Amino acid sequence: MNNCFIILAAGDSRRFNSKTPKPYYLYKGKSLIKHSIDKAKNFKKFNKIILVINKKHKKNIKNLNIKNATIIIGGKTRAESSLKALNFIKEKKIKNVFVHDAARPNFSIKLLKKLLSNLKKNKAVVPFINSPDSIKYKYRKNTYNLLRENALLTQTPQAFRYKDLYSLVKKQKGKIQDESTLFIQKDLKVKFIRGESSNYKITYQNDMETKKINYGIGFDVHRLVKNKKLFLGGLKIKSKIGTLGHSDGDPVLHAIIDALLGACKMGDIGEKFSDKNKKFKNIRSTILLKQVIDEIKKKKFYINNIDINIITQKPKLKKFKKKIIKIISELCNISTDQINIKGKTTEKLGLIGKEKAIACEVITSVFNYNE
Ligand code: ZN
């Protein structure tokens, strides 16, 4: 086995228009880069996976804690980046090399298999699909109608014999859109195989969106009594009064759990963690939330946002907000900017106003990537 998988992620993704560079953007619960790495790894036919990154993204890559790939810094152009990667493996006796854009996270292992088997008899194998739109081609002053079936929209991964690709890339000076361009320019044979329409390239942030978004609502209230601890959103807060409950009585985490269960159509907190069950006596609600997060993840739900109202006369929430957001973001494995907390009072009216109870309401939205 001497196959190498090169993932190109060195572009500056200007069209993507996001603070987070495109390769590091979360998609179906993990960064775009990780999708490609994991798939290449699962194919089990690559003895080397190279990830080519932009030098401006060193910090982003560090946060990902990549284990299964060698990371190298790319060049200014795509050709430079692939040359750097091919140079890097020069001494490694690589026979076949796959070049892939990190912006295509949805290719299948079946496609990798097809590419590899076609490399036995070819030097360059490229997946393509036909355009669903009709195509016109403008050249100088003329416009031509192209036959859809003759127009190939090429994708990646593209597979090559290392030796042949390397000699072409080495000589290349200008800009290229993909590696197969070099073969075509020299009139060398490229074997085109049927690609996958699901293997589309993510170019704009819109491409990341999915049609299925679900919303869930949660509400919880706990009595406030003397000599009890007060937990709000997983944070222990110093207070003379605390919540009464079977578990640690954290109304914020309970409302989040119910909102999530609602959004994912998985029932409610009482069904899941019965207050009749001794197992849950005095249990920290952080443990319950984590369990729910694991379960919704298994069903391919990913949290988009959580909006929280905490309704209480005391304590004033202002100084705890940041800490609570951080705890919830860690528990839910989302970023802090997906969470919002609002502190509310009831103007001293009713039980909450008289500090006899504390309540919380939550709305959450989740993406469903169930394929
Ligand atoms: Zn509760």
Tab-separated table of C-alpha atoms and ligand atoms in Angstrom:
chain	number	residue	atom	x	y	z
A	1	MET	CA	0.000	0.000	0.000
A	2	ASN	CA	1.590	3.235	-1.101
A	3	ASN	CA	-1.246	5.635	-1.572
A	4	CYS	CA	-1.389	9.193	-0.354
A	5	PHE	CA	-4.401	11.451	0.180
A	6	ILE	CA	-3.724	15.191	-0.091
A	7	ILE	CA	-6.322	17.604	1.247
A	8	LEU	CA	-6.007	21.174	0.013
A	9	ALA	CA	-7.233	23.734	2.529
A	10	ALA	CA	-4.818	26.579	1.898
A	11	GLY	CA	-7.137	29.013	0.129
A	12	ASP	CA	-8.332	32.202	1.750
A	13	SER	CA	-12.025	31.389	1.039
A	14	ARG	CA	-12.900	35.006	0.282
A	15	ARG	CA	-16.263	34.117	-1.203
A	16	PHE	CA	-17.223	32.366	2.001
A	17	ASN	CA	-17.383	35.620	3.950
A	18	SER	CA	-17.057	34.358	7.514
A	19	LYS	CA	-14.769	35.061	10.463
A	20	THR	CA	-14.052	31.368	10.719
A	21	PRO	CA	-12.092	30.286	7.621
A	22	LYS	CA	-14.111	27.878	5.505
A	23	PRO	CA	-12.090	24.687	6.146
A	24	TYR	CA	-12.666	25.147	9.880
A	25	TYR	CA	-16.364	25.865	9.650
A	26	LEU	CA	-18.626	23.463	11.458
A	27	TYR	CA	-20.668	21.249	9.150
A	28	LYS	CA	-22.675	18.272	10.338
A	29	GLY	CA	-21.095	18.579	13.713
A	30	LYS	CA	-17.440	18.811	12.696
A	31	SER	CA	-15.117	21.048	10.731
A	32	LEU	CA	-15.042	20.628	6.950
A	33	ILE	CA	-11.416	19.471	7.145
A	34	LYS	CA	-12.239	16.672	9.562
A	35	HIS	CA	-14.837	15.208	7.218
A	36	SER	CA	-12.172	14.602	4.584
A	37	ILE	CA	-9.557	13.350	7.025
A	38	ASP	CA	-11.951	10.924	8.692
A	39	LYS	CA	-13.189	9.535	5.398
A	40	ALA	CA	-9.681	9.064	4.030
A	41	LYS	CA	-8.734	7.351	7.277
A	42	ASN	CA	-11.793	5.077	7.205
A	43	PHE	CA	-10.978	3.990	3.662
A	44	LYS	CA	-7.895	2.268	5.146
A	45	LYS	CA	-6.004	2.365	1.865
A	46	PHE	CA	-3.933	5.488	2.443
A	47	ASN	CA	-0.695	5.200	4.326
A	48	LYS	CA	-0.279	8.949	4.299
A	49	ILE	CA	-2.792	11.781	4.658
A	50	ILE	CA	-1.427	15.270	4.040
A	51	LEU	CA	-3.328	18.366	4.979
A	52	VAL	CA	-2.189	21.580	3.296
A	53	ILE	CA	-3.251	24.669	5.212
A	54	ASN	CA	-3.010	28.437	4.887
A	55	LYS	CA	-0.298	29.886	7.119
A	56	LYS	CA	-2.832	32.377	8.491
A	57	HIS	CA	-4.872	29.499	9.909
A	58	LYS	CA	-2.248	28.025	12.244
A	59	LYS	CA	-4.324	28.890	15.271
A	60	ASN	CA	-7.479	27.341	13.830
A	61	ILE	CA	-5.715	24.086	13.087
A	62	LYS	CA	-4.236	23.941	16.576
A	63	ASN	CA	-7.717	24.090	18.070
A	64	LEU	CA	-8.769	21.056	16.033
A	65	ASN	CA	-6.131	18.770	17.493
A	66	ILE	CA	-5.685	16.793	14.253
A	67	LYS	CA	-4.220	13.340	14.765
A	68	ASN	CA	-4.472	11.376	11.550
A	69	ALA	CA	-2.847	13.744	9.082
A	70	THR	CA	0.471	15.475	8.484
A	71	ILE	CA	0.003	19.217	8.317
A	72	ILE	CA	2.039	21.356	5.948
A	73	ILE	CA	1.787	25.025	5.017
A	74	GLY	CA	0.591	25.722	1.476
A	75	GLY	CA	1.616	28.304	-1.082
A	76	LYS	CA	-0.053	31.327	-2.634
A	77	THR	CA	-1.801	29.394	-5.384
A	78	ARG	CA	-3.374	25.995	-5.684
A	79	ALA	CA	-0.525	24.826	-7.918
A	80	GLU	CA	2.035	25.942	-5.333
A	81	SER	CA	0.158	24.177	-2.570
A	82	SER	CA	-0.111	20.894	-4.414
A	83	LEU	CA	3.542	21.134	-5.433
A	84	LYS	CA	4.518	21.589	-1.783
A	85	ALA	CA	2.531	18.517	-0.819
A	86	LEU	CA	3.966	16.447	-3.678
A	87	ASN	CA	7.493	17.592	-2.768
A	88	PHE	CA	6.861	16.596	0.807
A	89	ILE	CA	6.152	12.972	-0.119
A	90	LYS	CA	8.917	12.750	-2.732
A	91	GLU	CA	10.988	10.285	-0.716
A	92	LYS	CA	8.067	8.230	0.523
A	93	LYS	CA	7.769	5.846	-2.440
A	94	ILE	CA	4.201	6.887	-3.100
A	95	LYS	CA	2.642	5.284	-6.151
A	96	ASN	CA	-0.827	6.771	-6.212
A	97	VAL	CA	-1.849	10.178	-5.005
A	98	PHE	CA	-5.337	11.584	-4.503
A	99	VAL	CA	-5.833	15.345	-4.463
A	100	HIS	CA	-8.928	16.662	-2.766
A	101	ASP	CA	-10.530	20.016	-1.916
A	102	ALA	CA	-11.423	20.382	1.745
A	103	ALA	CA	-14.551	22.217	0.578
A	104	ARG	CA	-16.120	18.925	-0.525
A	105	PRO	CA	-17.010	17.039	2.630
A	106	ASN	CA	-19.647	14.720	1.155
A	107	PHE	CA	-17.737	12.318	-1.104
A	108	SER	CA	-18.240	8.641	-0.371
A	109	ILE	CA	-15.800	5.855	0.387
A	110	LYS	CA	-17.329	4.066	-2.581
A	111	LEU	CA	-16.031	6.876	-4.787
A	112	LEU	CA	-12.519	6.459	-3.329
A	113	LYS	CA	-12.714	2.755	-4.128
A	114	LYS	CA	-13.748	3.442	-7.719
A	115	LEU	CA	-10.975	5.993	-8.194
A	116	LEU	CA	-8.335	3.624	-6.881
A	117	SER	CA	-9.411	0.681	-8.982
A	118	ASN	CA	-9.476	2.848	-12.127
A	119	LEU	CA	-5.913	3.967	-11.412
A	120	LYS	CA	-4.699	0.462	-12.195
A	121	LYS	CA	-5.108	1.159	-15.901
A	122	ASN	CA	-4.971	4.956	-15.972
A	123	LYS	CA	-2.650	7.746	-14.926
A	124	ALA	CA	-5.367	10.222	-14.065
A	125	VAL	CA	-8.888	9.461	-12.876
A	126	VAL	CA	-11.382	12.247	-12.346
A	127	PRO	CA	-14.986	12.129	-11.133
A	128	PHE	CA	-17.558	14.250	-12.929
A	129	ILE	CA	-21.251	14.945	-13.004
A	130	ASN	CA	-23.384	16.493	-15.723
A	131	SER	CA	-24.934	19.863	-15.232
A	132	PRO	CA	-28.624	19.993	-14.386
A	133	ASP	CA	-28.689	23.428	-16.065
A	134	SER	CA	-28.234	23.972	-19.757
A	135	ILE	CA	-24.859	25.428	-20.660
A	136	LYS	CA	-23.811	28.142	-23.090
A	137	TYR	CA	-20.201	28.764	-23.886
A	138	LYS	CA	-19.015	32.225	-24.801
A	139	TYR	CA	-15.881	32.543	-26.826
A	140	ARG	CA	-14.860	35.941	-28.139
A	141	LYS	CA	-17.914	37.279	-29.954
A	142	ASN	CA	-19.711	33.995	-30.316
A	143	THR	CA	-21.948	32.028	-28.018
A	144	TYR	CA	-22.343	28.277	-28.391
A	145	ASN	CA	-24.908	25.848	-27.103
A	146	LEU	CA	-23.178	23.020	-25.304
A	147	LEU	CA	-24.665	19.590	-25.073
A	148	ARG	CA	-25.250	18.911	-21.421
A	149	GLU	CA	-24.040	15.345	-21.690
A	150	ASN	CA	-20.763	16.524	-23.229
A	151	ALA	CA	-20.090	19.117	-20.556
A	152	LEU	CA	-18.357	17.604	-17.547
A	153	LEU	CA	-18.455	19.240	-14.150
A	154	THR	CA	-15.355	17.826	-12.524
A	155	GLN	CA	-15.046	17.129	-8.822
A	156	THR	CA	-12.433	16.016	-6.339
A	157	PRO	CA	-10.929	13.745	-5.082
A	158	GLN	CA	-8.960	13.251	-8.277
A	159	ALA	CA	-6.571	10.318	-8.430
A	160	PHE	CA	-3.208	10.189	-10.173
A	161	ARG	CA	-0.056	8.182	-10.530
A	162	TYR	CA	2.298	10.161	-8.360
A	163	LYS	CA	5.159	10.228	-10.857
A	164	ASP	CA	3.040	11.614	-13.682
A	165	LEU	CA	1.298	14.269	-11.630
A	166	TYR	CA	4.532	15.371	-9.987
A	167	SER	CA	6.319	15.942	-13.271
A	168	LEU	CA	3.403	18.071	-14.532
A	169	VAL	CA	2.955	20.103	-11.348
A	170	LYS	CA	6.690	20.805	-11.161
A	171	LYS	CA	6.616	22.493	-14.547
A	172	GLN	CA	3.436	24.415	-13.866
A	173	LYS	CA	3.786	28.171	-13.357
A	174	GLY	CA	0.328	29.660	-13.781
A	175	LYS	CA	-2.978	29.216	-12.058
A	176	ILE	CA	-4.886	25.967	-12.267
A	177	GLN	CA	-8.384	25.116	-11.157
A	178	ASP	CA	-7.652	21.488	-10.516
A	179	GLU	CA	-4.874	18.979	-11.133
A	180	SER	CA	-6.546	17.269	-14.078
A	181	THR	CA	-6.256	20.596	-15.961
A	182	LEU	CA	-2.539	19.855	-16.349
A	183	PHE	CA	-3.180	16.522	-18.045
A	184	ILE	CA	-5.748	18.058	-20.360
A	185	GLN	CA	-3.440	20.958	-21.281
A	186	LYS	CA	-0.814	18.446	-22.394
A	187	ASP	CA	-3.370	16.321	-24.181
A	188	LEU	CA	-2.746	13.407	-21.836
A	189	LYS	CA	-5.467	10.900	-21.212
A	190	VAL	CA	-7.789	11.439	-18.291
A	191	LYS	CA	-10.228	8.726	-17.312
A	192	PHE	CA	-13.507	10.327	-16.317
A	193	ILE	CA	-15.728	8.388	-13.989
A	194	ARG	CA	-19.203	9.178	-12.693
A	195	GLY	CA	-19.004	11.405	-9.624
A	196	GLU	CA	-21.638	12.113	-6.991
A	197	SER	CA	-24.140	14.958	-6.992
A	198	SER	CA	-23.995	14.962	-3.189
A	199	ASN	CA	-20.270	15.695	-3.474
A	200	TYR	CA	-20.880	19.373	-4.101
A	201	LYS	CA	-18.402	22.082	-3.242
A	202	ILE	CA	-19.201	24.362	-0.376
A	203	THR	CA	-18.487	27.859	-1.630
A	204	TYR	CA	-20.879	30.168	0.138
A	205	GLN	CA	-22.133	30.012	3.678
A	206	ASN	CA	-25.591	29.317	2.250
A	207	ASP	CA	-24.298	25.965	1.052
A	208	MET	CA	-23.896	24.913	4.660
A	209	GLU	CA	-27.518	25.423	5.490
A	210	THR	CA	-29.843	22.548	5.543
A	211	LYS	CA	-33.535	22.551	4.861
A	212	LYS	CA	-34.423	20.882	8.094
A	213	ILE	CA	-34.412	23.081	11.125
A	214	ASN	CA	-36.465	22.206	14.180
A	215	TYR	CA	-37.376	24.326	17.178
A	216	GLY	CA	-37.965	23.283	20.763
A	217	ILE	CA	-39.287	25.043	23.814
A	218	GLY	CA	-38.484	24.299	27.450
A	219	PHE	CA	-39.771	25.629	30.761
A	220	ASP	CA	-38.931	24.799	34.354
A	221	VAL	CA	-39.599	26.183	37.798
A	222	HIS	CA	-38.156	25.231	41.168
A	223	ARG	CA	-39.101	26.258	44.671
A	224	LEU	CA	-36.464	28.251	46.546
A	225	VAL	CA	-35.807	27.135	50.131
A	226	LYS	CA	-33.262	27.703	52.861
A	227	ASN	CA	-30.183	25.493	53.241
A	228	LYS	CA	-30.157	24.267	49.675
A	229	LYS	CA	-27.551	24.788	47.002
A	230	LEU	CA	-28.274	26.996	44.030
A	231	PHE	CA	-27.182	25.795	40.613
A	232	LEU	CA	-28.012	27.864	37.551
A	233	GLY	CA	-26.873	26.687	34.132
A	234	GLY	CA	-24.393	24.310	35.755
A	235	LEU	CA	-22.818	27.107	37.807
A	236	LYS	CA	-22.887	26.912	41.590
A	237	ILE	CA	-23.945	30.291	42.902
A	238	LYS	CA	-23.382	31.477	46.457
A	239	SER	CA	-26.789	32.052	47.978
A	240	LYS	CA	-28.645	31.641	51.265
A	241	ILE	CA	-31.502	30.008	49.454
A	242	GLY	CA	-31.334	27.257	46.891
A	243	THR	CA	-33.625	25.155	44.733
A	244	LEU	CA	-35.603	22.179	45.903
A	245	GLY	CA	-35.518	19.268	43.509
A	246	HIS	CA	-34.962	15.560	43.044
A	247	SER	CA	-31.714	16.277	41.209
A	248	ASP	CA	-29.589	19.358	41.874
A	249	GLY	CA	-32.673	21.383	40.842
A	250	ASP	CA	-31.009	23.420	38.110
A	251	PRO	CA	-33.954	25.026	36.262
A	252	VAL	CA	-31.749	26.348	33.456
A	253	LEU	CA	-30.280	23.006	32.479
A	254	HIS	CA	-33.672	21.329	32.874
A	255	ALA	CA	-35.310	23.836	30.549
A	256	ILE	CA	-32.478	23.374	28.040
A	257	ILE	CA	-32.913	19.598	28.188
A	258	ASP	CA	-36.650	19.913	27.563
A	259	ALA	CA	-36.136	22.372	24.713
A	260	LEU	CA	-33.624	20.032	23.063
A	261	LEU	CA	-35.798	16.980	23.555
A	262	GLY	CA	-38.666	18.949	22.085
A	263	ALA	CA	-36.696	20.096	19.039
A	264	CYS	CA	-35.512	16.530	18.411
A	265	LYS	CA	-38.944	15.025	19.112
A	266	MET	CA	-37.629	12.852	21.911
A	267	GLY	CA	-40.189	13.366	24.639
A	268	ASP	CA	-39.470	15.235	27.876
A	269	ILE	CA	-37.136	15.292	30.837
A	270	GLY	CA	-39.594	13.573	33.182
A	271	GLU	CA	-39.869	10.531	30.915
A	272	LYS	CA	-36.139	10.322	30.540
A	273	PHE	CA	-35.009	10.980	34.085
A	274	SER	CA	-37.915	10.145	36.360
A	275	ASP	CA	-37.954	11.777	39.799
A	276	LYS	CA	-39.158	8.409	41.109
A	277	ASN	CA	-35.836	6.850	40.119
A	278	LYS	CA	-33.276	6.753	42.949
A	279	LYS	CA	-30.488	6.813	40.374
A	280	PHE	CA	-31.202	10.467	39.722
A	281	LYS	CA	-31.465	11.539	43.370
A	282	ASN	CA	-29.244	14.595	43.867
A	283	ILE	CA	-27.604	13.976	40.481
A	284	ARG	CA	-25.924	16.973	38.867
A	285	SER	CA	-27.979	18.147	35.919
A	286	THR	CA	-24.777	18.572	33.924
A	287	ILE	CA	-24.645	14.774	33.710
A	288	LEU	CA	-28.234	14.628	32.474
A	289	LEU	CA	-27.631	17.283	29.832
A	290	LYS	CA	-24.501	15.532	28.589
A	291	GLN	CA	-26.444	12.309	28.163
A	292	VAL	CA	-29.091	14.134	26.138
A	293	ILE	CA	-26.407	15.761	23.976
A	294	ASP	CA	-24.923	12.321	23.222
A	295	GLU	CA	-28.322	10.951	22.304
A	296	ILE	CA	-29.318	13.777	19.985
A	297	LYS	CA	-25.915	13.607	18.313
A	298	LYS	CA	-26.454	9.933	17.562
A	299	LYS	CA	-29.643	10.931	15.786
A	300	LYS	CA	-27.676	13.498	13.757
A	301	PHE	CA	-29.133	16.582	15.351
A	302	TYR	CA	-26.844	19.554	15.842
A	303	ILE	CA	-27.636	22.589	17.939
A	304	ASN	CA	-27.922	25.857	16.076
A	305	ASN	CA	-28.716	28.184	18.972
A	306	ILE	CA	-30.052	28.291	22.517
A	307	ASP	CA	-31.896	31.320	23.872
A	308	ILE	CA	-32.508	31.404	27.618
A	309	ASN	CA	-34.683	33.524	29.928
A	310	ILE	CA	-33.850	33.118	33.608
A	311	ILE	CA	-36.654	34.583	35.709
A	312	THR	CA	-35.696	35.398	39.256
A	313	GLN	CA	-35.784	38.296	41.701
A	314	LYS	CA	-32.439	37.334	43.177
A	315	PRO	CA	-29.563	36.807	42.469
A	316	LYS	CA	-28.878	39.408	39.822
A	317	LEU	CA	-27.620	37.408	36.868
A	318	LYS	CA	-25.486	39.973	35.126
A	319	LYS	CA	-22.179	38.911	36.627
A	320	PHE	CA	-22.823	35.177	36.113
A	321	LYS	CA	-23.991	35.274	32.507
A	322	LYS	CA	-20.592	34.827	30.905
A	323	LYS	CA	-19.640	31.934	33.155
A	324	ILE	CA	-22.947	30.168	32.585
A	325	ILE	CA	-22.666	30.577	28.822
A	326	LYS	CA	-19.196	29.062	28.923
A	327	ILE	CA	-20.357	26.048	30.937
A	328	ILE	CA	-23.335	25.439	28.638
A	329	SER	CA	-21.176	25.773	25.536
A	330	GLU	CA	-18.826	23.118	26.875
A	331	LEU	CA	-21.632	20.782	27.895
A	332	CYS	CA	-23.360	21.117	24.537
A	333	ASN	CA	-20.149	21.171	22.528
A	334	ILE	CA	-21.109	24.391	20.740
A	335	SER	CA	-19.498	27.775	20.609
A	336	THR	CA	-20.393	30.483	23.128
A	337	ASP	CA	-21.825	32.688	20.408
A	338	GLN	CA	-24.606	30.159	19.844
A	339	ILE	CA	-25.973	30.872	23.315
A	340	ASN	CA	-27.840	33.884	24.688
A	341	ILE	CA	-29.000	34.510	28.246
A	342	LYS	CA	-31.470	37.137	29.433
A	343	GLY	CA	-32.038	37.834	33.095
A	344	LYS	CA	-35.625	38.753	34.016
A	345	THR	CA	-37.442	39.686	37.206
A	346	THR	CA	-41.190	39.750	37.801
A	347	GLU	CA	-41.093	43.217	39.367
A	348	LYS	CA	-41.515	41.619	42.811
A	349	LEU	CA	-44.866	40.175	41.753
A	350	GLY	CA	-45.965	36.672	42.575
A	351	LEU	CA	-43.960	33.782	43.992
A	352	ILE	CA	-40.903	34.523	41.905
A	353	GLY	CA	-41.010	38.172	42.935
A	354	LYS	CA	-41.173	37.127	46.573
A	355	GLU	CA	-38.100	34.927	46.076
A	356	LYS	CA	-40.012	31.724	46.641
A	357	ALA	CA	-39.245	30.282	43.224
A	358	ILE	CA	-37.020	30.568	40.228
A	359	ALA	CA	-38.034	29.827	36.651
A	360	CYS	CA	-36.405	29.449	33.303
A	361	GLU	CA	-37.602	29.266	29.735
A	362	VAL	CA	-35.571	28.220	26.727
A	363	ILE	CA	-35.998	28.132	22.997
A	364	THR	CA	-33.565	26.204	20.895
A	365	SER	CA	-33.168	25.430	17.220
A	366	VAL	CA	-31.430	22.348	15.897
A	367	PHE	CA	-30.373	21.166	12.478
A	368	ASN	CA	-31.297	17.710	11.423
A	369	TYR	CA	-28.734	16.119	9.146
A	370	ASN	CA	-30.479	12.793	8.998
A	371	GLU	CA	-29.469	11.543	5.577
B	1	ZN	ZN	-36.285	21.066	37.110
